[in-house]
mmCIF file of C-alpha atoms and ligand atoms in Angstrom:
data_model
loop_
_atom_site.group_PDB
_atom_site.id
_atom_site.type_symbol
_atom_site.label_atom_id
_atom_site.label_comp_id
_atom_site.label_asym_id
_atom_site.label_seq_id
_atom_site.Cartn_x
_atom_site.Cartn_y
_atom_site.Cartn_z
ATOM 1 C CA MET O 1 7.808 -54.125 43.442
ATOM 2 C CA GLU O 2 6.866 -54.678 39.836
ATOM 3 C CA TYR O 3 9.581 -53.730 37.445
ATOM 4 C CA ARG O 4 8.014 -53.114 34.137
ATOM 5 C CA VAL O 5 10.340 -54.717 32.231
ATOM 6 C CA ARG O 6 9.719 -56.304 28.342
ATOM 7 C CA GLU O 7 7.146 -59.602 27.943
ATOM 8 C CA GLU O 8 10.165 -60.679 25.772
ATOM 9 C CA VAL O 9 12.474 -60.103 28.744
ATOM 10 C CA LYS O 10 10.153 -61.955 30.714
ATOM 11 C CA LYS O 11 9.665 -64.964 28.692
ATOM 12 C CA LEU O 12 13.665 -65.890 28.285
ATOM 13 C CA GLY O 13 15.496 -68.725 29.725
ATOM 14 C CA LYS O 14 18.878 -68.334 30.857
ATOM 15 C CA TYR O 15 22.119 -68.965 29.116
ATOM 16 C CA VAL O 16 23.655 -72.270 30.931
ATOM 17 C CA SER O 17 27.203 -72.156 30.163
ATOM 18 C CA GLY O 18 29.624 -74.895 30.438
ATOM 19 C CA LYS O 19 30.865 -74.959 34.351
ATOM 20 C CA PRO O 20 33.500 -73.214 35.187
ATOM 21 C CA ILE O 21 36.371 -74.734 36.256
ATOM 22 C CA ASP O 22 36.439 -72.756 39.971
ATOM 23 C CA GLU O 23 33.099 -73.415 40.639
ATOM 24 C CA VAL O 24 33.668 -77.351 40.243
ATOM 25 C CA LYS O 25 36.709 -76.989 42.483
ATOM 26 C CA ARG O 26 34.482 -75.252 45.004
ATOM 27 C CA GLU O 27 31.360 -77.404 45.073
ATOM 28 C CA TYR O 28 33.392 -80.648 44.847
ATOM 29 C CA GLY O 29 35.867 -80.003 46.759
ATOM 30 C CA ILE O 30 38.806 -80.911 44.448
ATOM 31 C CA SER O 31 41.806 -78.746 43.619
ATOM 32 C CA ARG O 32 42.529 -80.191 39.808
ATOM 33 C CA VAL O 33 39.802 -79.934 37.359
ATOM 34 C CA VAL O 34 39.778 -79.984 33.341
ATOM 35 C CA LYS O 35 37.270 -78.411 31.686
ATOM 36 C CA LEU O 36 36.341 -79.862 28.340
ATOM 37 C CA ALA O 37 33.019 -78.138 27.920
ATOM 38 C CA SER O 38 32.829 -75.018 25.873
ATOM 39 C CA ASN O 39 35.000 -75.976 23.136
ATOM 40 C CA GLU O 40 37.832 -74.154 24.235
ATOM 41 C CA ASN O 41 41.890 -74.784 22.648
ATOM 42 C CA PRO O 42 43.788 -77.000 24.870
ATOM 43 C CA LEU O 43 46.697 -75.796 23.064
ATOM 44 C CA GLY O 44 46.278 -72.865 24.516
ATOM 45 C CA THR O 45 47.256 -69.384 22.658
ATOM 46 C CA SER O 46 49.915 -68.082 20.168
ATOM 47 C CA ASP O 47 53.284 -67.200 21.597
ATOM 48 C CA LYS O 48 52.954 -63.845 19.333
ATOM 49 C CA VAL O 49 49.808 -62.883 20.874
ATOM 50 C CA LYS O 50 50.970 -63.278 24.379
ATOM 51 C CA LYS O 51 54.094 -61.494 24.017
ATOM 52 C CA LEU O 52 52.089 -58.849 23.069
ATOM 53 C CA MET O 53 49.512 -58.519 25.453
ATOM 54 C CA VAL O 54 52.242 -57.612 28.407
ATOM 55 C CA ASP O 55 53.292 -54.271 26.986
ATOM 56 C CA LEU O 56 49.257 -53.304 26.056
ATOM 57 C CA VAL O 57 49.296 -52.882 29.651
ATOM 58 C CA ASN O 58 50.071 -49.211 29.817
ATOM 59 C CA GLU O 59 47.677 -48.060 27.341
ATOM 60 C CA MET O 60 44.842 -49.584 29.570
ATOM 61 C CA ASN O 61 43.580 -45.925 30.257
ATOM 62 C CA MET O 62 42.515 -45.260 26.736
ATOM 63 C CA TYR O 63 39.557 -46.365 24.471
ATOM 64 C CA PRO O 64 40.554 -48.528 22.355
ATOM 65 C CA ASP O 65 40.041 -48.059 18.499
ATOM 66 C CA ALA O 66 36.180 -48.241 17.751
ATOM 67 C CA ALA O 67 36.808 -48.975 14.036
ATOM 68 C CA SER O 68 39.330 -52.015 14.606
ATOM 69 C CA PHE O 69 41.754 -50.611 11.899
ATOM 70 C CA ASP O 70 44.216 -52.636 12.420
ATOM 71 C CA PHE O 71 42.623 -56.144 12.199
ATOM 72 C CA LYS O 72 40.374 -54.622 9.545
ATOM 73 C CA GLU O 73 43.653 -54.003 7.362
ATOM 74 C CA ALA O 74 45.536 -57.338 8.071
ATOM 75 C CA LEU O 75 42.244 -59.357 7.499
ATOM 76 C CA SER O 76 40.901 -58.024 4.359
ATOM 77 C CA ASN O 77 45.191 -58.425 3.350
ATOM 78 C CA LYS O 78 45.426 -62.139 4.196
ATOM 79 C CA LEU O 79 41.594 -62.583 2.394
ATOM 80 C CA ASP O 80 42.083 -60.062 -0.685
ATOM 81 C CA ILE O 81 38.740 -58.346 0.590
ATOM 82 C CA ASN O 82 37.055 -55.104 0.675
ATOM 83 C CA ARG O 83 37.794 -53.548 4.829
ATOM 84 C CA ASN O 84 34.516 -52.016 4.692
ATOM 85 C CA MET O 85 33.145 -55.588 4.230
ATOM 86 C CA ILE O 86 34.439 -56.536 7.308
ATOM 87 C CA PHE O 87 32.695 -56.183 11.198
ATOM 88 C CA CYS O 88 33.396 -56.911 14.829
ATOM 89 C CA GLY O 89 32.229 -57.678 17.759
ATOM 90 C CA ALA O 90 33.078 -58.822 21.894
ATOM 91 C CA GLY O 91 32.748 -62.241 20.449
ATOM 92 C CA SER O 92 30.357 -63.682 17.906
ATOM 93 C CA ASP O 93 28.064 -64.116 20.399
ATOM 94 C CA SER O 94 27.438 -60.067 20.343
ATOM 95 C CA LEU O 95 27.216 -60.031 16.940
ATOM 96 C CA ILE O 96 24.168 -62.545 16.738
ATOM 97 C CA ASN O 97 22.710 -59.780 18.863
ATOM 98 C CA VAL O 98 23.714 -57.585 17.294
ATOM 99 C CA ILE O 99 22.301 -59.169 13.574
ATOM 100 C CA CYS O 100 18.841 -59.871 15.413
ATOM 101 C CA GLY O 101 18.416 -56.072 16.280
ATOM 102 C CA VAL O 102 19.345 -54.933 12.796
ATOM 103 C CA PHE O 103 16.904 -57.007 10.942
ATOM 104 C CA LEU O 104 14.285 -58.267 13.463
ATOM 105 C CA ASP O 105 10.899 -56.667 13.885
ATOM 106 C CA LYS O 106 7.941 -58.280 16.423
ATOM 107 C CA ASN O 107 6.616 -61.259 14.932
ATOM 108 C CA ASP O 108 9.034 -61.718 12.114
ATOM 109 C CA GLU O 109 10.547 -65.600 11.652
ATOM 110 C CA SER O 110 13.731 -66.492 11.645
ATOM 111 C CA ILE O 111 14.466 -70.514 10.788
ATOM 112 C CA MET O 112 17.333 -72.100 12.238
ATOM 113 C CA ALA O 113 17.707 -75.970 13.062
ATOM 114 C CA GLU O 114 16.240 -77.318 16.569
ATOM 115 C CA ILE O 115 19.278 -78.156 17.910
ATOM 116 C CA THR O 116 22.152 -76.037 17.087
ATOM 117 C CA PHE O 117 24.033 -72.833 18.730
ATOM 118 C CA PRO O 118 21.183 -71.509 21.501
ATOM 119 C CA ARG O 119 22.065 -68.013 21.072
ATOM 120 C CA TYR O 120 20.149 -67.431 17.618
ATOM 121 C CA GLU O 121 16.942 -68.614 19.384
ATOM 122 C CA SER O 122 17.208 -66.514 22.214
ATOM 123 C CA ASN O 123 18.612 -63.395 20.599
ATOM 124 C CA THR O 124 15.369 -63.725 17.778
ATOM 125 C CA LYS O 125 13.377 -63.890 21.025
ATOM 126 C CA LEU O 126 14.460 -61.231 22.017
ATOM 127 C CA MET O 127 13.394 -58.903 19.740
ATOM 128 C CA GLY O 128 10.114 -60.381 19.729
ATOM 129 C CA ALA O 129 10.557 -62.430 16.668
ATOM 130 C CA LYS O 130 9.285 -66.216 16.656
ATOM 131 C CA ALA O 131 12.160 -68.501 16.598
ATOM 132 C CA VAL O 132 11.093 -71.299 13.447
ATOM 133 C CA LYS O 133 13.175 -74.352 15.184
ATOM 134 C CA ILE O 134 13.369 -77.188 12.044
ATOM 135 C CA PRO O 135 14.431 -80.568 13.588
ATOM 136 C CA LEU O 136 17.712 -82.221 12.238
ATOM 137 C CA LYS O 137 17.543 -84.979 9.751
ATOM 138 C CA ASN O 138 20.563 -87.866 10.680
ATOM 139 C CA ASN O 139 22.182 -85.606 13.241
ATOM 140 C CA ALA O 140 22.432 -82.664 11.140
ATOM 141 C CA LEU O 141 21.169 -79.597 9.746
ATOM 142 C CA ASP O 142 18.020 -80.365 7.554
ATOM 143 C CA LEU O 143 19.201 -77.873 4.691
ATOM 144 C CA GLU O 144 15.396 -79.031 2.483
ATOM 145 C CA ALA O 145 13.390 -78.621 5.250
ATOM 146 C CA MET O 146 14.979 -75.017 6.782
ATOM 147 C CA VAL O 147 14.517 -73.547 3.478
ATOM 148 C CA GLU O 148 10.728 -74.923 3.298
ATOM 149 C CA ALA O 149 10.196 -73.292 5.853
ATOM 150 C CA ILE O 150 10.789 -69.571 4.983
ATOM 151 C CA ASN O 151 7.390 -67.666 4.183
ATOM 152 C CA ASP O 152 6.865 -63.739 3.799
ATOM 153 C CA LYS O 153 7.894 -63.068 7.345
ATOM 154 C CA THR O 154 11.155 -65.070 7.292
ATOM 155 C CA LYS O 155 13.767 -62.745 7.993
ATOM 156 C CA ILE O 156 17.123 -64.877 9.229
ATOM 157 C CA ILE O 157 18.114 -68.233 8.141
ATOM 158 C CA TRP O 158 20.750 -69.502 10.791
ATOM 159 C CA PHE O 159 23.302 -72.163 9.054
ATOM 160 C CA CYS O 160 25.612 -73.486 11.306
ATOM 161 C CA ASN O 161 28.893 -75.004 9.250
ATOM 162 C CA PRO O 162 29.965 -77.423 11.528
ATOM 163 C CA ASN O 163 26.693 -77.743 13.619
ATOM 164 C CA ASN O 164 26.820 -77.138 17.573
ATOM 165 C CA PRO O 165 26.400 -79.116 19.220
ATOM 166 C CA THR O 166 26.416 -82.421 16.513
ATOM 167 C CA GLY O 167 29.345 -81.312 14.978
ATOM 168 C CA GLY O 168 29.271 -82.218 11.602
ATOM 169 C CA ILE O 169 28.979 -80.125 8.669
ATOM 170 C CA PHE O 170 26.878 -79.922 5.688
ATOM 171 C CA THR O 171 28.069 -79.887 2.447
ATOM 172 C CA LYS O 172 28.697 -77.290 -0.897
ATOM 173 C CA SER O 173 26.714 -79.585 -3.065
ATOM 174 C CA GLN O 174 23.529 -79.453 -0.409
ATOM 175 C CA LEU O 175 24.091 -75.917 0.176
ATOM 176 C CA ASP O 176 24.291 -75.488 -3.305
ATOM 177 C CA ARG O 177 20.630 -76.984 -3.937
ATOM 178 C CA VAL O 178 19.064 -74.862 -1.534
ATOM 179 C CA LEU O 179 20.790 -71.392 -2.036
ATOM 180 C CA ASN O 180 18.928 -70.348 -4.967
ATOM 181 C CA ARG O 181 15.479 -71.364 -3.127
ATOM 182 C CA ILE O 182 16.337 -68.365 -0.765
ATOM 183 C CA PRO O 183 14.452 -64.850 -1.271
ATOM 184 C CA SER O 184 17.401 -62.409 -1.176
ATOM 185 C CA SER O 185 15.223 -60.882 0.974
ATOM 186 C CA VAL O 186 16.651 -62.971 3.563
ATOM 187 C CA ILE O 187 19.424 -62.856 5.670
ATOM 188 C CA ILE O 188 21.528 -66.497 4.889
ATOM 189 C CA VAL O 189 23.925 -66.386 8.204
ATOM 190 C CA MET O 190 26.708 -68.729 7.965
ATOM 191 C CA ASP O 191 28.029 -69.344 11.485
ATOM 192 C CA GLU O 192 31.755 -70.839 11.087
ATOM 193 C CA ALA O 193 32.823 -70.690 14.265
ATOM 194 C CA TYR O 194 34.759 -73.872 14.111
ATOM 195 C CA GLY O 195 35.117 -73.436 10.336
ATOM 196 C CA GLU O 196 38.895 -73.953 10.997
ATOM 197 C CA TYR O 197 38.933 -77.047 12.004
ATOM 198 C CA VAL O 198 37.255 -78.581 8.985
ATOM 199 C CA THR O 199 39.554 -81.402 7.141
ATOM 200 C CA SER O 200 36.564 -82.280 4.783
ATOM 201 C CA GLU O 201 37.139 -80.816 0.875
ATOM 202 C CA GLU O 202 33.432 -80.472 0.614
ATOM 203 C CA TYR O 203 33.398 -77.591 2.448
ATOM 204 C CA PRO O 204 31.260 -74.836 1.208
ATOM 205 C CA ASN O 205 33.617 -72.017 0.978
ATOM 206 C CA SER O 206 31.534 -68.962 1.924
ATOM 207 C CA LEU O 207 33.849 -66.560 1.022
ATOM 208 C CA GLU O 208 33.081 -67.441 -2.706
ATOM 209 C CA LEU O 209 29.669 -67.607 -2.318
ATOM 210 C CA LEU O 210 29.391 -63.977 -0.544
ATOM 211 C CA LYS O 211 29.957 -62.780 -4.137
ATOM 212 C CA TYR O 212 26.655 -64.012 -5.690
ATOM 213 C CA TYR O 213 24.440 -63.745 -2.432
ATOM 214 C CA PRO O 214 24.545 -59.802 -0.964
ATOM 215 C CA ASN O 215 22.523 -61.221 1.290
ATOM 216 C CA MET O 216 25.044 -63.415 3.225
ATOM 217 C CA ILE O 217 26.167 -62.900 6.446
ATOM 218 C CA ILE O 218 29.594 -64.881 7.210
ATOM 219 C CA LEU O 219 30.286 -65.213 11.349
ATOM 220 C CA LYS O 220 33.504 -66.002 12.743
ATOM 221 C CA THR O 221 35.184 -65.965 15.700
ATOM 222 C CA LEU O 222 38.643 -65.687 17.678
ATOM 223 C CA SER O 223 37.382 -68.015 20.259
ATOM 224 C CA LYS O 224 37.844 -70.998 19.304
ATOM 225 C CA ALA O 225 41.136 -72.378 16.731
ATOM 226 C CA TYR O 226 43.127 -68.749 17.619
ATOM 227 C CA GLY O 227 42.624 -69.692 21.547
ATOM 228 C CA LEU O 228 41.201 -66.036 22.546
ATOM 229 C CA ALA O 229 37.470 -67.002 23.967
ATOM 230 C CA SER O 230 38.324 -65.020 27.234
ATOM 231 C CA LEU O 231 39.470 -61.627 25.203
ATOM 232 C CA ARG O 232 35.958 -61.767 23.349
ATOM 233 C CA PHE O 233 36.477 -61.323 19.439
ATOM 234 C CA GLY O 234 34.425 -62.240 16.664
ATOM 235 C CA TYR O 235 34.036 -60.822 13.302
ATOM 236 C CA GLY O 236 31.418 -60.999 10.576
ATOM 237 C CA ILE O 237 32.234 -60.576 6.251
ATOM 238 C CA ALA O 238 29.243 -59.424 4.328
ATOM 239 C CA ASN O 239 28.429 -56.608 1.342
ATOM 240 C CA GLU O 240 29.096 -53.198 2.499
ATOM 241 C CA LYS O 241 25.328 -51.878 2.938
ATOM 242 C CA ILE O 242 25.248 -55.029 5.598
ATOM 243 C CA VAL O 243 27.986 -54.210 7.320
ATOM 244 C CA ASP O 244 26.675 -50.364 7.628
ATOM 245 C CA TYR O 245 23.919 -51.432 9.347
ATOM 246 C CA MET O 246 25.870 -53.380 11.794
ATOM 247 C CA ASN O 247 28.234 -50.660 12.839
ATOM 248 C CA ARG O 248 24.839 -48.620 13.893
ATOM 249 C CA VAL O 249 23.865 -51.134 16.212
ATOM 250 C CA ILE O 250 27.512 -53.007 17.814
ATOM 251 C CA ASN O 251 28.284 -51.174 20.891
ATOM 252 C CA ALA O 252 31.558 -48.008 19.980
ATOM 253 C CA PHE O 253 34.045 -49.707 21.824
ATOM 254 C CA ASP O 254 32.901 -52.992 21.828
ATOM 255 C CA VAL O 255 36.034 -54.618 21.297
ATOM 256 C CA ASN O 256 38.666 -53.628 23.789
ATOM 257 C CA LEU O 257 42.519 -53.195 22.859
ATOM 258 C CA PHE O 258 43.473 -56.608 24.254
ATOM 259 C CA ALA O 259 41.801 -58.332 21.940
ATOM 260 C CA GLN O 260 42.290 -55.719 18.876
ATOM 261 C CA LYS O 261 45.490 -56.321 19.091
ATOM 262 C CA ALA O 262 45.986 -59.877 19.740
ATOM 263 C CA ALA O 263 43.296 -60.748 16.697
ATOM 264 C CA THR O 264 45.284 -58.758 14.287
ATOM 265 C CA VAL O 265 48.734 -60.986 15.539
ATOM 266 C CA ALA O 266 46.799 -64.272 15.395
ATOM 267 C CA ILE O 267 44.731 -64.260 12.153
ATOM 268 C CA GLN O 268 48.392 -63.897 10.540
ATOM 269 C CA ASP O 269 50.363 -66.760 12.796
ATOM 270 C CA ASP O 270 49.647 -69.539 10.354
ATOM 271 C CA GLU O 271 52.188 -71.830 12.215
ATOM 272 C CA PHE O 272 49.425 -71.875 15.183
ATOM 273 C CA LEU O 273 46.498 -72.212 13.193
ATOM 274 C CA SER O 274 48.079 -74.915 11.302
ATOM 275 C CA LYS O 275 49.681 -77.072 14.532
ATOM 276 C CA VAL O 276 46.234 -76.181 16.314
ATOM 277 C CA LYS O 277 44.722 -77.921 12.892
ATOM 278 C CA SER O 278 46.427 -81.110 12.678
ATOM 279 C CA PHE O 279 46.621 -81.882 16.355
ATOM 280 C CA ASN O 280 42.679 -81.616 16.243
ATOM 281 C CA GLU O 281 42.417 -84.012 13.655
ATOM 282 C CA GLU O 282 44.377 -86.345 15.630
ATOM 283 C CA GLN O 283 42.812 -86.263 18.497
ATOM 284 C CA ARG O 284 39.368 -86.594 17.089
ATOM 285 C CA GLU O 285 40.923 -89.746 15.546
ATOM 286 C CA PHE O 286 41.936 -90.961 18.691
ATOM 287 C CA LEU O 287 39.076 -90.085 19.911
ATOM 288 C CA TYR O 288 36.957 -92.073 17.635
ATOM 289 C CA GLY O 289 39.000 -95.263 18.495
ATOM 290 C CA GLU O 290 38.487 -94.791 22.603
ATOM 291 C CA PHE O 291 35.051 -94.918 21.879
ATOM 292 C CA GLU O 292 34.618 -97.561 19.556
ATOM 293 C CA LYS O 293 36.393 -99.667 22.166
ATOM 294 C CA ILE O 294 34.372 -99.217 25.187
ATOM 295 C CA GLY O 295 31.086 -99.371 22.093
ATOM 296 C CA LEU O 296 29.614 -96.244 22.006
ATOM 297 C CA ASP O 297 28.387 -94.451 19.223
ATOM 298 C CA PHE O 298 29.483 -90.752 18.086
ATOM 299 C CA ILE O 299 28.412 -88.317 15.595
ATOM 300 C CA LYS O 300 31.856 -88.162 13.152
ATOM 301 C CA SER O 301 33.199 -84.154 14.052
ATOM 302 C CA GLN O 302 34.599 -81.715 11.596
ATOM 303 C CA ALA O 303 35.182 -79.604 14.801
ATOM 304 C CA ASN O 304 37.078 -79.366 17.960
ATOM 305 C CA PHE O 305 34.359 -81.365 20.061
ATOM 306 C CA ILE O 306 32.322 -84.857 19.571
ATOM 307 C CA MET O 307 28.685 -85.953 20.402
ATOM 308 C CA VAL O 308 28.743 -89.211 22.088
ATOM 309 C CA ASN O 309 25.683 -91.813 22.771
ATOM 310 C CA VAL O 310 26.211 -92.530 26.481
ATOM 311 C CA ASN O 311 23.695 -95.601 25.682
ATOM 312 C CA GLY O 312 21.404 -94.348 28.832
ATOM 313 C CA ASP O 313 20.789 -91.330 31.376
ATOM 314 C CA ASP O 314 23.731 -88.870 30.813
ATOM 315 C CA LYS O 315 22.595 -87.228 33.893
ATOM 316 C CA PRO O 316 24.719 -89.538 36.278
ATOM 317 C CA ILE O 317 27.969 -89.786 33.831
ATOM 318 C CA HIS O 318 27.608 -86.238 33.848
ATOM 319 C CA GLU O 319 27.705 -86.075 37.602
ATOM 320 C CA TYR O 320 30.427 -88.821 37.705
ATOM 321 C CA LEU O 321 32.791 -86.804 35.764
ATOM 322 C CA LEU O 322 32.482 -83.578 37.658
ATOM 323 C CA LYS O 323 33.212 -85.745 40.796
ATOM 324 C CA HIS O 324 36.444 -86.770 38.998
ATOM 325 C CA GLY O 325 37.336 -83.499 37.753
ATOM 326 C CA TYR O 326 36.230 -83.480 34.323
ATOM 327 C CA ILE O 327 33.481 -80.968 33.179
ATOM 328 C CA ILE O 328 31.656 -81.740 29.983
ATOM 329 C CA ARG O 329 28.203 -81.005 28.427
ATOM 330 C CA PRO O 330 25.270 -83.050 29.411
ATOM 331 C CA GLY O 331 22.797 -83.918 26.108
ATOM 332 C CA TYR O 332 20.062 -82.887 28.674
ATOM 333 C CA LEU O 333 20.979 -79.409 28.440
ATOM 334 C CA LEU O 334 21.409 -79.294 24.850
ATOM 335 C CA ASP O 335 18.192 -81.305 23.951
ATOM 336 C CA MET O 336 20.246 -84.740 22.921
ATOM 337 C CA PRO O 337 19.531 -86.278 26.399
ATOM 338 C CA GLY O 338 21.404 -90.022 26.319
ATOM 339 C CA TRP O 339 24.461 -88.322 24.911
ATOM 340 C CA ILE O 340 27.201 -85.954 25.863
ATOM 341 C CA ARG O 341 29.402 -83.589 24.243
ATOM 342 C CA VAL O 342 33.245 -83.358 25.254
ATOM 343 C CA SER O 343 35.785 -80.707 23.573
ATOM 344 C CA LEU O 344 39.061 -82.430 22.451
ATOM 345 C CA GLY O 345 41.368 -81.791 25.448
ATOM 346 C CA THR O 346 45.103 -82.866 25.266
ATOM 347 C CA ASN O 347 46.189 -86.052 24.291
ATOM 348 C CA GLU O 348 46.281 -87.233 28.212
ATOM 349 C CA GLN O 349 42.833 -85.622 29.093
ATOM 350 C CA ASN O 350 41.496 -87.193 26.084
ATOM 351 C CA LEU O 351 42.561 -90.360 27.507
ATOM 352 C CA GLU O 352 42.105 -89.884 31.000
ATOM 353 C CA PHE O 353 38.551 -88.753 29.989
ATOM 354 C CA THR O 354 37.986 -91.851 28.274
ATOM 355 C CA ASN O 355 38.845 -93.978 30.944
ATOM 356 C CA LEU O 356 36.330 -92.102 33.665
ATOM 357 C CA LEU O 357 33.946 -92.338 30.937
ATOM 358 C CA LYS O 358 34.132 -96.085 30.743
ATOM 359 C CA GLU O 359 33.936 -96.277 34.821
ATOM 360 C CA ALA O 360 30.995 -94.017 34.261
ATOM 361 C CA ILE O 361 28.736 -95.610 32.479
ATOM 362 C CA GLU O 362 29.874 -99.094 34.154
ATOM 363 C CA GLU O 363 29.130 -97.324 37.653
ATOM 364 C CA ARG O 364 25.585 -95.992 36.167
ATOM 365 C CA ASP O 365 24.544 -99.444 34.658
ATOM 366 C CA ARG O 366 25.522 -101.507 38.218
ATOM 367 C CA CYS O 367 23.358 -99.438 40.002
HETATM 368 C C1 PLP I 401 28.324 -72.108 16.629
HETATM 369 C C2 PLP I 401 28.354 -70.907 17.406
HETATM 370 N N1 PLP I 401 29.077 -69.485 17.043
HETATM 371 C C3 PLP I 401 29.079 -68.598 18.080
HETATM 372 C C4 PLP I 401 29.620 -68.889 19.381
HETATM 373 C C5 PLP I 401 30.155 -67.565 20.020
HETATM 374 O O1 PLP I 401 31.170 -68.078 19.837
HETATM 375 P P1 PLP I 401 32.167 -66.142 20.887
HETATM 376 O O2 PLP I 401 30.916 -65.484 21.485
HETATM 377 O O3 PLP I 401 32.783 -66.964 21.701
HETATM 378 O O4 PLP I 401 32.617 -65.750 19.222
HETATM 379 C C6 PLP I 401 29.760 -70.164 20.190
HETATM 380 C C7 PLP I 401 30.201 -70.424 20.819
HETATM 381 O O5 PLP I 401 30.438 -71.314 21.616
HETATM 382 C C8 PLP I 401 29.056 -70.901 18.688
HETATM 383 O O6 PLP I 401 29.412 -72.808 19.181
#
């Protein structure tokens, strides 16, 4: 039977996510598996959020608030912005899809780094538009070249900051140099999924920039620093007119009750967030030190993961780590063969991981 599937869908590749823990347990017959592959939070979730979840089981029969009112109220108070500038979805992944659905027609173009979060490309192609991919420069976004690539067909430019999977940021002054060259008809997406982890003072203040660039959309997620990956909650901040169009396309009940309530409390728990941030900074430094001891190059990260050069084929390294119960992201799946991306775990996990990494490299080089 030939299904009459859209050509765009036939051409789409499947998104390969970090391997689930249970799958590795089954495949390798081991009982203890640590996942450092999807940039999740090793400190878990705020206790305030956990407590709240229990009572909600009695409300599961009801649809959630389609407007996520409480969350928007809490965020607008926190950031001192108008509630109508906020839109919410089931993860920022869902919102990337909606942005493409709102803006991209067949044969339009959207510009992204060659190595970045892959969902910009797949969602662009889903709309029948062209993904224009600009090579990285020194393992970072080449903003100049990205802006140079703008033409009459360009509708969106994707700035992932910190960039996944490389982990570095572009600075405020680098951004300032290109922003005025982006026509107001092009939507600038600032994907700041890892923004909470940034410690550099050079990080652009996108909320401030939004006042001058009504064509800018800031994307955030509760999946990383707030430790709510499983609940699926992402949000965006943009000009009210953009938000109005977004809300026409976002599924009516995209954000479930648990996610809404959790996100509302999570963004107000500054104590948990600052604990996460300082722990992350400490573990980044710890891992840098360990990589240096082993003699491995790495890209300095402003996120909760690090890209490490494993000096040769990354496939056997990935396999060795899996066999020993550690899931990481091998570079061959990220278009960076010879590298691996590791999410920061607890201190014990990071130590055990680096010991295994050293063994894995020795074993590979022996063969
Ligand atoms: C850069 C970037 N943007 C967006 C997302 C999507 O996150 P979520 O859908 O969990 O909000 C991710 C997830 O890994 C990411 O790395």
